[in-house]
Amino acid sequence: MRIVIILVFLVGIFGVVSCENMFDYSPYAIDFTEENRNVNQRNIGNLAATDTDDTIKIAFTGDTHRFFDEFDGFAKDVSTNHSVDFVIHVGDLADFGLPKQYQWGNSFLLKLNIPYFVVIGNHDLVGNGLTAYENMFGSLDFSFVYDQIKFIFLNTNSREFKFNGNVPDIFWLEEQLKPSEYFTKAIVIFHVSPTEGDFDPSMTEDFYSALGKYSNVLFTVHGHLHHHEIYTPNSDSIPYINVFGVEHRKYNIIRISNKQFDVETVEF
Amino acid sequence: MLKQWNFKIILIILLIWLVKGTDTFSQVSQYPDSTRYKRFLPDYMKLQFAGGIGFVSMGVGYTFFNQKLDVSYFYGYVPENVTSDDLHSVSLQVTAKLLRFKINENLEIMPLNVGGFIHHTFGSEYWLKLPEHYPPGYYWWAPGRNAGIFLGGEVKTSFLSNATPASGTAFYVRAGSRGLYIASKFGNASIHLNDILEFGFGLAVYR
């Protein structure tokens, strides 16, 4: 009798074990599947394989935190209603920096049938979020050229790195902006604006001068503040576009054509 | 470095307990009520797989109120080959065994165990107190301390009770979640219940 019961239990357990991902070892265990790894680099490849025309259309979202239903709504709206070329998430994909939240966030982005990119936000760095980001998305600073425009993604979460003087990496930014035959204009995307206290105040001036150095930055885009606004914080008059956080059920589409741009707000 | 030390210290404590424990067990069986150690000895040892507190976790604990309430302390380990970095953690658990059916002399079934736990992961990135480079209240939770709840069941047999001083061996299962996952699920139909559950099972050897 006893043996039978034990056997039944063992068989039951074996059945449960064979179901994938049922067991959690730790909230900080990172064991991502292939589709959840190297996401930004893979999307750079996917984007390079698409056709370009004279207009680039990008949908921006960000600060998705725990607004998972709204995030899901955003992904559905973008993939059904608008012919955008790609999507950019301006950071704070994982509210507690948890690997599970990274997976949930990416599961909505995977529903998009177009390329997408995620820049790192301060919330994404809590706990072992840095490792999770590197595993899922790749380098914290990265760039690509699409249709003669260079898109530069920069980690500006200085506070998360204890204001160590290396975040943001201004040397890398300058290097990226150095004119070349491959691009005419550049767009810089980051999470925390230099006007915020979470951005290293001792690096603000260097940041502005790096952005203005080659007079080729068309505009910058950031999140962190959740509302939408276009402003010019510095005398170089480079526009800063703060895009909507997803909880407003609104997002911004930026259209770039002939070195000009316009910003549209979409409700969903 | 700190993590390695934690691991070593816990290992040493466990070894001491094992050596002392078995030694005392033999005394207990010879002179049932004569040993002072007995009341302080843990009432059981547990070995658990998964459940969110480690790939494998070893625990010791005490039972109260005629075995209706368990208080256990676990050390859990996640090796590097199942995650990107090995993880060490400890957790304190309280389990209430609400129902108990004695099938026969050798078999008891406890189908409704409910409990709560506090889980602490070691490492500077899993802080308990908001580090000084943040303004007060910048983050409302602490990554180093997670609390959660679980539901489970247990089958206790007299297995091992004849050959050893142990009174029996139990097999248990559990499904739980933790505050940070429940907060993530809250108000979100797009996050499925299954996504926030942590399943685990284990063996308990009772004294």
Short mmCIF file of C-alpha atoms in Angstrom, two decimals:
data_model
loop_
_atom_site.label_atom_id
_atom_site.label_comp_id
_atom_site.label_asym_id
_atom_site.label_seq_id
_atom_site.Cartn_x
_atom_site.Cartn_y
_atom_site.Cartn_z
CA MET A 1 0.00 0.00 0.00
CA ARG A 2 2.68 2.44 1.10
CA ILE A 3 4.88 1.63 -1.84
CA VAL A 4 1.99 2.13 -4.22
CA ILE A 5 1.24 5.59 -2.85
CA ILE A 6 4.89 6.59 -3.01
CA LEU A 7 5.09 5.33 -6.57
CA VAL A 8 1.96 7.25 -7.57
CA PHE A 9 3.46 10.40 -6.11
CA LEU A 10 6.80 9.91 -7.82
CA VAL A 11 5.10 9.37 -11.16
CA GLY A 12 3.01 12.49 -10.56
CA ILE A 13 6.10 14.50 -9.76
CA PHE A 14 7.84 13.20 -12.82
CA GLY A 15 4.89 14.38 -14.88
CA VAL A 16 5.06 17.82 -13.33
CA VAL A 17 8.83 18.04 -13.82
CA SER A 18 8.45 17.31 -17.49
CA CYS A 19 6.34 20.46 -17.88
CA GLU A 20 8.74 23.19 -18.78
CA ASN A 21 9.39 26.23 -16.59
CA MET A 22 7.13 25.05 -13.77
CA PHE A 23 9.88 25.19 -11.19
CA ASP A 24 11.50 28.37 -9.97
CA TYR A 25 14.85 28.22 -8.27
CA SER A 26 15.14 31.88 -7.32
CA PRO A 27 13.58 35.20 -8.38
CA TYR A 28 17.10 36.09 -9.53
CA ALA A 29 17.82 32.97 -11.58
CA ILE A 30 18.50 33.93 -15.20
CA ASP A 31 17.93 31.14 -17.68
CA PHE A 32 16.52 32.79 -20.79
CA THR A 33 15.40 30.86 -23.85
CA GLU A 34 16.82 31.67 -27.27
CA GLU A 35 14.12 34.22 -28.20
CA ASN A 36 14.91 36.06 -24.95
CA ARG A 37 18.62 36.40 -25.66
CA ASN A 38 20.68 38.89 -27.68
CA VAL A 39 17.49 40.70 -28.66
CA ASN A 40 18.85 44.10 -29.77
CA GLN A 41 21.56 42.62 -31.98
CA ARG A 42 19.14 40.19 -33.58
CA ASN A 43 16.74 43.03 -34.33
CA ILE A 44 19.53 45.09 -35.89
CA GLY A 45 19.96 42.16 -38.26
CA ASN A 46 16.22 41.95 -38.89
CA LEU A 47 15.98 45.68 -39.57
CA ALA A 48 18.89 45.58 -42.02
CA ALA A 49 16.96 42.96 -43.99
CA THR A 50 13.91 45.22 -44.47
CA ASP A 51 13.41 47.62 -47.36
CA THR A 52 13.96 51.33 -46.77
CA ASP A 53 12.12 54.26 -48.33
CA ASP A 54 12.43 58.04 -47.90
CA THR A 55 10.52 58.12 -44.58
CA ILE A 56 11.40 56.38 -41.32
CA LYS A 57 8.48 55.80 -38.96
CA ILE A 58 9.22 54.74 -35.39
CA ALA A 59 6.81 54.00 -32.54
CA PHE A 60 8.16 54.85 -29.08
CA THR A 61 6.99 53.50 -25.76
CA GLY A 62 8.64 53.11 -22.38
CA ASP A 63 8.30 53.13 -18.61
CA THR A 64 6.16 50.03 -18.91
CA HIS A 65 6.95 48.97 -15.31
CA ARG A 66 4.02 46.83 -14.14
CA PHE A 67 1.55 48.20 -16.71
CA PHE A 68 1.57 44.84 -18.47
CA ASP A 69 -1.97 45.02 -19.85
CA GLU A 70 -1.31 48.49 -21.29
CA PHE A 71 1.98 47.22 -22.73
CA ASP A 72 0.12 44.34 -24.33
CA GLY A 73 -2.39 46.86 -25.74
CA PHE A 74 0.45 48.94 -27.17
CA ALA A 75 2.01 45.94 -28.91
CA LYS A 76 -1.32 44.91 -30.40
CA ASP A 77 -2.12 48.44 -31.56
CA VAL A 78 1.25 48.97 -33.22
CA SER A 79 1.22 45.65 -35.01
CA THR A 80 -2.34 46.02 -36.33
CA ASN A 81 -2.95 49.73 -36.96
CA HIS A 82 0.21 51.44 -38.08
CA SER A 83 2.86 50.74 -40.67
CA VAL A 84 5.83 51.67 -38.49
CA ASP A 85 9.33 50.53 -39.44
CA PHE A 86 10.39 49.64 -35.91
CA VAL A 87 9.69 50.17 -32.21
CA ILE A 88 11.91 51.66 -29.51
CA HIS A 89 11.33 51.11 -25.78
CA VAL A 90 12.99 53.90 -23.76
CA GLY A 91 13.62 51.82 -20.62
CA ASP A 92 12.07 50.59 -17.36
CA LEU A 93 10.84 47.36 -18.89
CA ALA A 94 11.33 45.47 -15.60
CA ASP A 95 9.87 47.36 -12.64
CA PHE A 96 11.77 45.40 -9.97
CA GLY A 97 14.63 44.45 -12.31
CA LEU A 98 13.44 40.83 -12.01
CA PRO A 99 14.35 38.30 -14.73
CA LYS A 100 10.69 37.23 -14.82
CA GLN A 101 9.61 40.81 -15.54
CA TYR A 102 12.19 40.98 -18.32
CA GLN A 103 10.59 37.86 -19.80
CA TRP A 104 7.08 39.24 -19.50
CA GLY A 105 8.13 42.54 -21.06
CA ASN A 106 9.84 40.85 -23.98
CA SER A 107 6.87 38.53 -24.49
CA PHE A 108 4.76 41.56 -25.50
CA LEU A 109 7.50 42.94 -27.74
CA LEU A 110 7.84 39.55 -29.41
CA LYS A 111 4.21 39.92 -30.54
CA LEU A 112 5.27 42.84 -32.74
CA ASN A 113 6.02 41.56 -36.19
CA ILE A 114 8.59 44.32 -36.73
CA PRO A 115 12.06 44.97 -35.27
CA TYR A 116 12.33 46.56 -31.81
CA PHE A 117 15.02 47.87 -29.51
CA VAL A 118 15.17 48.42 -25.76
CA VAL A 119 17.44 50.92 -24.00
CA ILE A 120 18.17 50.35 -20.32
CA GLY A 121 16.27 52.22 -17.58
CA ASN A 122 17.05 52.65 -13.89
CA HIS A 123 14.44 50.12 -12.75
CA ASP A 124 15.91 47.54 -15.11
CA LEU A 125 19.13 47.70 -13.08
CA VAL A 126 17.79 46.82 -9.61
CA GLY A 127 19.01 43.50 -8.14
CA ASN A 128 20.83 41.56 -10.84
CA GLY A 129 18.95 43.46 -13.56
CA LEU A 130 22.24 44.47 -15.22
CA THR A 131 23.04 40.81 -15.90
CA ALA A 132 19.47 40.18 -17.02
CA TYR A 133 19.65 43.11 -19.47
CA GLU A 134 23.01 41.98 -20.84
CA ASN A 135 21.67 38.46 -21.28
CA MET A 136 18.43 39.52 -22.91
CA PHE A 137 19.30 42.66 -24.85
CA GLY A 138 23.11 42.88 -25.01
CA SER A 139 25.41 45.88 -24.51
CA LEU A 140 24.15 48.84 -22.50
CA ASP A 141 25.44 51.24 -25.16
CA PHE A 142 24.84 50.26 -28.78
CA SER A 143 24.11 51.79 -32.16
CA PHE A 144 23.13 51.04 -35.75
CA VAL A 145 22.66 52.94 -38.98
CA TYR A 146 19.34 52.74 -40.82
CA ASP A 147 18.55 54.72 -43.94
CA GLN A 148 21.49 57.13 -43.47
CA ILE A 149 20.46 57.86 -39.84
CA LYS A 150 22.56 56.65 -36.94
CA PHE A 151 20.55 55.50 -33.91
CA ILE A 152 22.62 55.67 -30.73
CA PHE A 153 21.34 54.03 -27.52
CA LEU A 154 23.04 55.27 -24.37
CA ASN A 155 22.89 54.19 -20.73
CA THR A 156 22.34 57.45 -18.78
CA ASN A 157 21.30 55.87 -15.46
CA SER A 158 24.16 57.49 -13.51
CA ARG A 159 22.55 57.01 -10.11
CA GLU A 160 22.35 53.23 -10.54
CA PHE A 161 26.14 53.26 -11.01
CA LYS A 162 26.67 55.42 -7.92
CA PHE A 163 27.62 58.45 -10.03
CA ASN A 164 30.96 56.80 -10.77
CA GLY A 165 31.80 59.18 -13.61
CA ASN A 166 31.56 56.49 -16.32
CA VAL A 167 27.82 56.67 -16.88
CA PRO A 168 26.94 57.96 -19.41
CA ASP A 169 29.98 56.93 -21.45
CA ILE A 170 30.69 60.29 -23.09
CA PHE A 171 33.84 59.11 -24.92
CA TRP A 172 31.87 56.33 -26.56
CA LEU A 173 29.10 58.79 -27.48
CA GLU A 174 31.59 61.19 -29.10
CA GLU A 175 33.15 58.32 -31.00
CA GLN A 176 29.73 57.24 -32.26
CA LEU A 177 28.85 60.75 -33.43
CA LYS A 178 32.09 61.19 -35.37
CA PRO A 179 30.95 61.83 -38.94
CA SER A 180 31.35 59.04 -41.45
CA GLU A 181 30.16 58.22 -44.94
CA TYR A 182 27.51 55.85 -43.52
CA PHE A 183 25.25 58.43 -41.92
CA THR A 184 24.20 62.06 -42.26
CA LYS A 185 22.28 62.61 -39.03
CA ALA A 186 22.18 60.93 -35.62
CA ILE A 187 19.42 60.32 -33.07
CA VAL A 188 20.38 59.62 -29.46
CA ILE A 189 18.04 57.56 -27.26
CA PHE A 190 18.40 57.21 -23.48
CA HIS A 191 16.25 56.74 -20.39
CA VAL A 192 17.18 59.56 -18.02
CA SER A 193 17.34 63.12 -19.33
CA PRO A 194 20.39 65.29 -18.42
CA THR A 195 17.93 67.70 -16.78
CA GLU A 196 17.17 65.07 -14.09
CA GLY A 197 18.89 64.45 -10.75
CA ASP A 198 19.39 60.78 -11.67
CA PHE A 199 21.77 61.93 -14.41
CA ASP A 200 25.26 62.69 -13.06
CA PRO A 201 25.15 66.51 -12.63
CA SER A 202 28.94 66.73 -12.98
CA MET A 203 28.66 65.26 -16.50
CA THR A 204 25.82 67.37 -17.89
CA GLU A 205 28.04 69.96 -19.57
CA ASP A 206 30.30 67.31 -21.13
CA PHE A 207 27.21 65.50 -22.34
CA TYR A 208 25.81 68.62 -24.01
CA SER A 209 29.12 69.44 -25.65
CA ALA A 210 29.52 65.85 -26.92
CA LEU A 211 26.04 65.99 -28.47
CA GLY A 212 26.76 69.35 -30.12
CA LYS A 213 30.31 68.58 -31.20
CA TYR A 214 29.64 67.60 -34.83
CA SER A 215 26.30 69.41 -35.22
CA ASN A 216 24.77 66.20 -36.55
CA VAL A 217 22.25 65.27 -33.82
CA LEU A 218 18.74 65.64 -35.23
CA PHE A 219 17.05 65.09 -31.85
CA THR A 220 17.20 62.97 -28.70
CA VAL A 221 14.47 60.79 -27.18
CA HIS A 222 14.07 59.80 -23.55
CA GLY A 223 11.59 58.49 -20.97
CA HIS A 224 11.69 58.25 -17.15
CA LEU A 225 9.18 61.10 -16.65
CA HIS A 226 6.18 59.29 -18.20
CA HIS A 227 4.63 62.38 -19.86
CA HIS A 228 5.13 63.79 -23.36
CA GLU A 229 6.98 67.01 -24.06
CA ILE A 230 9.38 68.46 -26.64
CA TYR A 231 11.93 70.89 -25.26
CA THR A 232 15.41 72.32 -25.85
CA PRO A 233 17.32 72.31 -22.55
CA ASN A 234 20.59 73.61 -23.99
CA SER A 235 21.68 76.58 -26.12
CA ASP A 236 22.63 74.19 -28.96
CA SER A 237 18.83 73.92 -29.54
CA ILE A 238 18.88 70.14 -30.05
CA PRO A 239 15.26 69.04 -29.42
CA TYR A 240 14.62 66.57 -26.59
CA ILE A 241 11.53 64.43 -27.04
CA ASN A 242 10.14 62.98 -23.83
CA VAL A 243 7.79 60.17 -24.88
CA PHE A 244 4.64 58.91 -23.16
CA GLY A 245 4.81 56.19 -20.56
CA VAL A 246 2.56 53.29 -21.57
CA GLU A 247 0.12 53.74 -18.66
CA HIS A 248 -1.47 56.73 -20.43
CA ARG A 249 -2.56 54.35 -23.20
CA LYS A 250 -0.83 56.74 -25.56
CA TYR A 251 2.39 56.52 -27.48
CA ASN A 252 4.41 58.68 -29.82
CA ILE A 253 5.24 58.02 -33.42
CA ILE A 254 8.17 59.96 -34.83
CA ARG A 255 8.44 60.31 -38.59
CA ILE A 256 11.82 61.25 -40.09
CA SER A 257 12.04 62.40 -43.67
CA ASN A 258 14.62 64.49 -45.48
CA LYS A 259 16.44 65.42 -42.22
CA GLN A 260 13.15 66.74 -40.78
CA PHE A 261 10.95 65.09 -38.19
CA ASP A 262 7.46 65.31 -36.76
CA VAL A 263 5.93 63.76 -33.65
CA GLU A 264 2.45 62.30 -33.47
CA THR A 265 0.55 61.03 -30.42
CA VAL A 266 -1.55 57.89 -30.83
CA GLU A 267 -4.17 56.73 -28.33
CA PHE A 268 -5.09 53.08 -28.00
CA MET B 1 33.99 36.51 -1.56
CA LEU B 2 31.29 37.22 0.99
CA LYS B 3 29.03 34.76 -0.75
CA GLN B 4 31.70 32.04 -0.57
CA TRP B 5 32.12 32.64 3.15
CA ASN B 6 28.42 32.47 3.74
CA PHE B 7 28.32 29.18 1.94
CA LYS B 8 31.25 27.77 3.90
CA ILE B 9 29.88 28.86 7.25
CA ILE B 10 26.50 27.33 6.54
CA LEU B 11 28.14 24.13 5.34
CA ILE B 12 30.21 23.90 8.53
CA ILE B 13 27.15 24.48 10.72
CA LEU B 14 25.27 21.80 8.85
CA LEU B 15 28.16 19.34 9.23
CA ILE B 16 28.41 20.01 12.95
CA TRP B 17 24.70 19.51 13.27
CA LEU B 18 24.86 16.26 11.33
CA VAL B 19 27.71 14.85 13.42
CA LYS B 20 26.24 15.99 16.72
CA GLY B 21 22.79 15.06 15.57
CA THR B 22 23.50 11.45 14.72
CA ASP B 23 25.58 11.09 17.85
CA THR B 24 22.74 12.37 19.98
CA PHE B 25 20.18 10.33 18.15
CA SER B 26 21.93 7.15 19.22
CA GLN B 27 21.88 8.34 22.81
CA VAL B 28 18.25 9.17 22.51
CA SER B 29 17.39 5.70 21.39
CA GLN B 30 19.37 4.16 24.26
CA TYR B 31 18.15 6.46 26.98
CA PRO B 32 14.89 7.95 25.72
CA ASP B 33 14.41 10.82 28.16
CA SER B 34 17.81 11.32 29.59
CA THR B 35 19.43 13.68 27.19
CA ARG B 36 19.45 17.44 27.52
CA TYR B 37 20.17 17.89 23.83
CA LYS B 38 16.90 16.43 22.81
CA ARG B 39 14.64 19.40 23.30
CA PHE B 40 16.93 21.71 21.36
CA LEU B 41 17.54 19.37 18.48
CA PRO B 42 15.62 20.26 15.33
CA ASP B 43 12.56 18.08 14.89
CA TYR B 44 13.21 17.46 11.21
CA MET B 45 15.52 17.98 8.28
CA LYS B 46 14.24 18.87 4.86
CA LEU B 47 15.71 18.62 1.40
CA GLN B 48 13.77 20.63 -1.16
CA PHE B 49 13.92 21.01 -4.91
CA ALA B 50 12.90 24.41 -6.41
CA GLY B 51 9.99 26.31 -4.84
CA GLY B 52 11.75 29.63 -5.48
CA ILE B 53 14.20 29.31 -2.58
CA GLY B 54 17.03 27.49 -4.35
CA PHE B 55 17.70 24.79 -6.91
CA VAL B 56 18.25 22.60 -3.88
CA SER B 57 17.62 23.76 -0.34
CA MET B 58 18.48 22.11 2.96
CA GLY B 59 16.46 23.04 5.98
CA VAL B 60 16.01 22.26 9.64
CA GLY B 61 13.11 23.16 11.86
CA TYR B 62 10.82 22.64 14.77
CA THR B 63 7.21 21.63 15.06
CA PHE B 64 4.76 23.15 17.51
CA PHE B 65 1.20 22.54 18.68
CA ASN B 66 1.21 18.80 18.20
CA GLN B 67 2.83 18.99 14.76
CA LYS B 68 0.29 21.48 13.46
CA LEU B 69 2.81 24.25 12.94
CA ASP B 70 6.31 24.02 11.47
CA VAL B 71 9.01 26.67 11.56
CA SER B 72 11.88 25.93 9.20
CA TYR B 73 15.11 27.57 8.22
CA PHE B 74 16.49 26.80 4.76
CA TYR B 75 19.74 27.40 3.02
CA GLY B 76 19.23 27.36 -0.74
CA TYR B 77 21.73 27.15 -3.55
CA VAL B 78 21.39 27.70 -7.29
CA PRO B 79 24.46 26.43 -9.17
CA GLU B 80 25.96 28.39 -12.02
CA ASN B 81 24.92 25.94 -14.72
CA VAL B 82 21.20 26.60 -14.20
CA THR B 83 21.52 30.41 -13.94
CA SER B 84 24.00 33.01 -15.17
CA ASP B 85 25.56 33.38 -11.72
CA ASP B 86 25.36 31.06 -8.71
CA LEU B 87 22.98 32.20 -5.98
CA HIS B 88 23.03 31.67 -2.22
CA SER B 89 20.04 32.42 -0.09
CA VAL B 90 18.35 31.63 3.20
CA SER B 91 14.68 31.54 4.02
CA LEU B 92 12.54 31.31 7.09
CA GLN B 93 9.24 29.52 6.68
CA VAL B 94 6.16 28.97 8.77
CA THR B 95 3.81 26.17 7.72
CA ALA B 96 0.42 25.42 9.23
CA LYS B 97 -0.87 21.89 8.64
CA LEU B 98 -4.60 22.41 8.69
CA LEU B 99 -5.81 18.89 7.92
CA ARG B 100 -4.39 15.55 8.98
CA PHE B 101 -5.70 12.12 8.06
CA LYS B 102 -4.15 9.08 9.68
CA ILE B 103 -4.65 6.29 7.18
CA ASN B 104 -2.91 3.64 9.28
CA GLU B 105 0.01 3.19 11.65
CA ASN B 106 2.46 3.90 8.90
CA LEU B 107 0.77 6.54 6.84
CA GLU B 108 -0.51 10.06 7.40
CA ILE B 109 -1.75 12.47 4.79
CA MET B 110 -1.74 16.24 5.29
CA PRO B 111 -3.49 17.60 2.21
CA LEU B 112 -3.79 21.25 3.22
CA ASN B 113 -0.62 22.95 4.37
CA VAL B 114 -0.48 26.74 4.12
CA GLY B 115 2.49 28.89 4.89
CA GLY B 116 4.50 32.02 4.49
CA PHE B 117 8.18 32.68 3.99
CA ILE B 118 10.80 35.39 4.01
CA HIS B 119 13.63 34.83 1.55
CA HIS B 120 16.98 36.61 1.65
CA THR B 121 19.44 36.37 -1.23
CA PHE B 122 23.11 37.07 -0.48
CA GLY B 123 25.06 39.63 -2.50
CA SER B 124 25.58 43.40 -2.52
CA GLU B 125 23.13 43.85 -5.42
CA TYR B 126 20.40 42.25 -3.28
CA TRP B 127 20.38 45.00 -0.70
CA LEU B 128 18.10 45.08 2.31
CA LYS B 129 18.44 48.77 3.14
CA LEU B 130 18.23 51.37 0.36
CA PRO B 131 21.87 52.31 -0.43
CA GLU B 132 22.97 55.85 0.29
CA HIS B 133 23.24 56.95 -3.32
CA TYR B 134 19.42 56.98 -3.53
CA PRO B 135 17.17 59.64 -2.02
CA PRO B 136 14.85 58.27 0.71
CA GLY B 137 11.97 56.19 -0.63
CA TYR B 138 13.44 55.99 -4.16
CA TYR B 139 12.56 52.28 -4.38
CA TRP B 140 9.85 50.97 -2.07
CA TRP B 141 10.96 47.33 -2.05
CA ALA B 142 14.26 45.66 -1.17
CA PRO B 143 15.63 43.13 -3.69
CA GLY B 144 17.40 41.26 -0.88
CA ARG B 145 14.25 40.43 1.02
CA ASN B 146 11.22 38.79 -0.57
CA ALA B 147 8.19 37.55 1.31
CA GLY B 148 5.72 35.06 -0.07
CA ILE B 149 3.02 32.52 0.60
CA PHE B 150 2.49 28.91 -0.39
CA LEU B 151 0.04 26.04 -0.38
CA GLY B 152 1.04 22.41 -0.21
CA GLY B 153 0.47 18.86 0.82
CA GLU B 154 2.43 16.14 2.57
CA VAL B 155 2.47 12.38 2.86
CA LYS B 156 4.22 11.10 5.97
CA THR B 157 5.29 7.48 6.19
CA SER B 158 7.16 5.41 8.73
CA PHE B 159 9.85 4.83 6.13
CA LEU B 160 13.33 4.87 7.79
CA SER B 161 11.78 4.62 11.24
CA ASN B 162 12.89 1.06 11.89
CA ALA B 163 16.48 1.27 10.78
CA THR B 164 17.28 4.72 12.15
CA PRO B 165 16.31 6.94 15.07
CA ALA B 166 14.07 8.90 12.70
CA SER B 167 10.39 8.57 13.35
CA GLY B 168 9.42 8.80 9.72
CA THR B 169 9.93 10.29 6.31
CA ALA B 170 7.58 12.61 4.48
CA PHE B 171 7.24 13.70 0.90
CA TYR B 172 5.77 17.14 0.30
CA VAL B 173 4.80 19.37 -2.59
CA ARG B 174 4.15 23.09 -2.63
CA ALA B 175 3.05 25.90 -4.93
CA GLY B 176 3.59 29.47 -3.90
CA SER B 177 4.24 33.00 -4.99
CA ARG B 178 5.99 36.02 -3.59
CA GLY B 179 4.96 39.63 -3.01
CA LEU B 180 6.88 41.02 -5.97
CA TYR B 181 5.19 38.54 -8.33
CA ILE B 182 1.74 39.08 -6.84
CA ALA B 183 2.25 42.86 -7.22
CA SER B 184 3.17 42.23 -10.88
CA LYS B 185 0.08 40.13 -11.50
CA PHE B 186 -2.23 42.60 -9.72
CA GLY B 187 -4.58 44.24 -12.25
CA ASN B 188 -2.96 42.46 -15.20
CA ALA B 189 -5.00 39.88 -17.08
CA SER B 190 -2.06 39.52 -19.49
CA ILE B 191 0.05 37.92 -16.73
CA HIS B 192 -1.22 34.38 -16.10
CA LEU B 193 -1.49 32.87 -12.65
CA ASN B 194 0.80 30.09 -13.77
CA ASP B 195 3.49 32.72 -14.51
CA ILE B 196 3.75 33.80 -10.90
CA LEU B 197 3.63 30.36 -9.24
CA GLU B 198 6.73 28.68 -7.90
CA PHE B 199 6.44 24.90 -7.64
CA GLY B 200 8.63 22.76 -5.46
CA PHE B 201 8.80 19.44 -3.70
CA GLY B 202 10.93 17.83 -1.08
CA LEU B 203 11.64 15.21 1.53
CA ALA B 204 11.42 15.65 5.27
CA VAL B 205 13.00 13.29 7.79
CA TYR B 206 11.36 13.61 11.20
CA ARG B 207 13.04 12.84 14.48
#
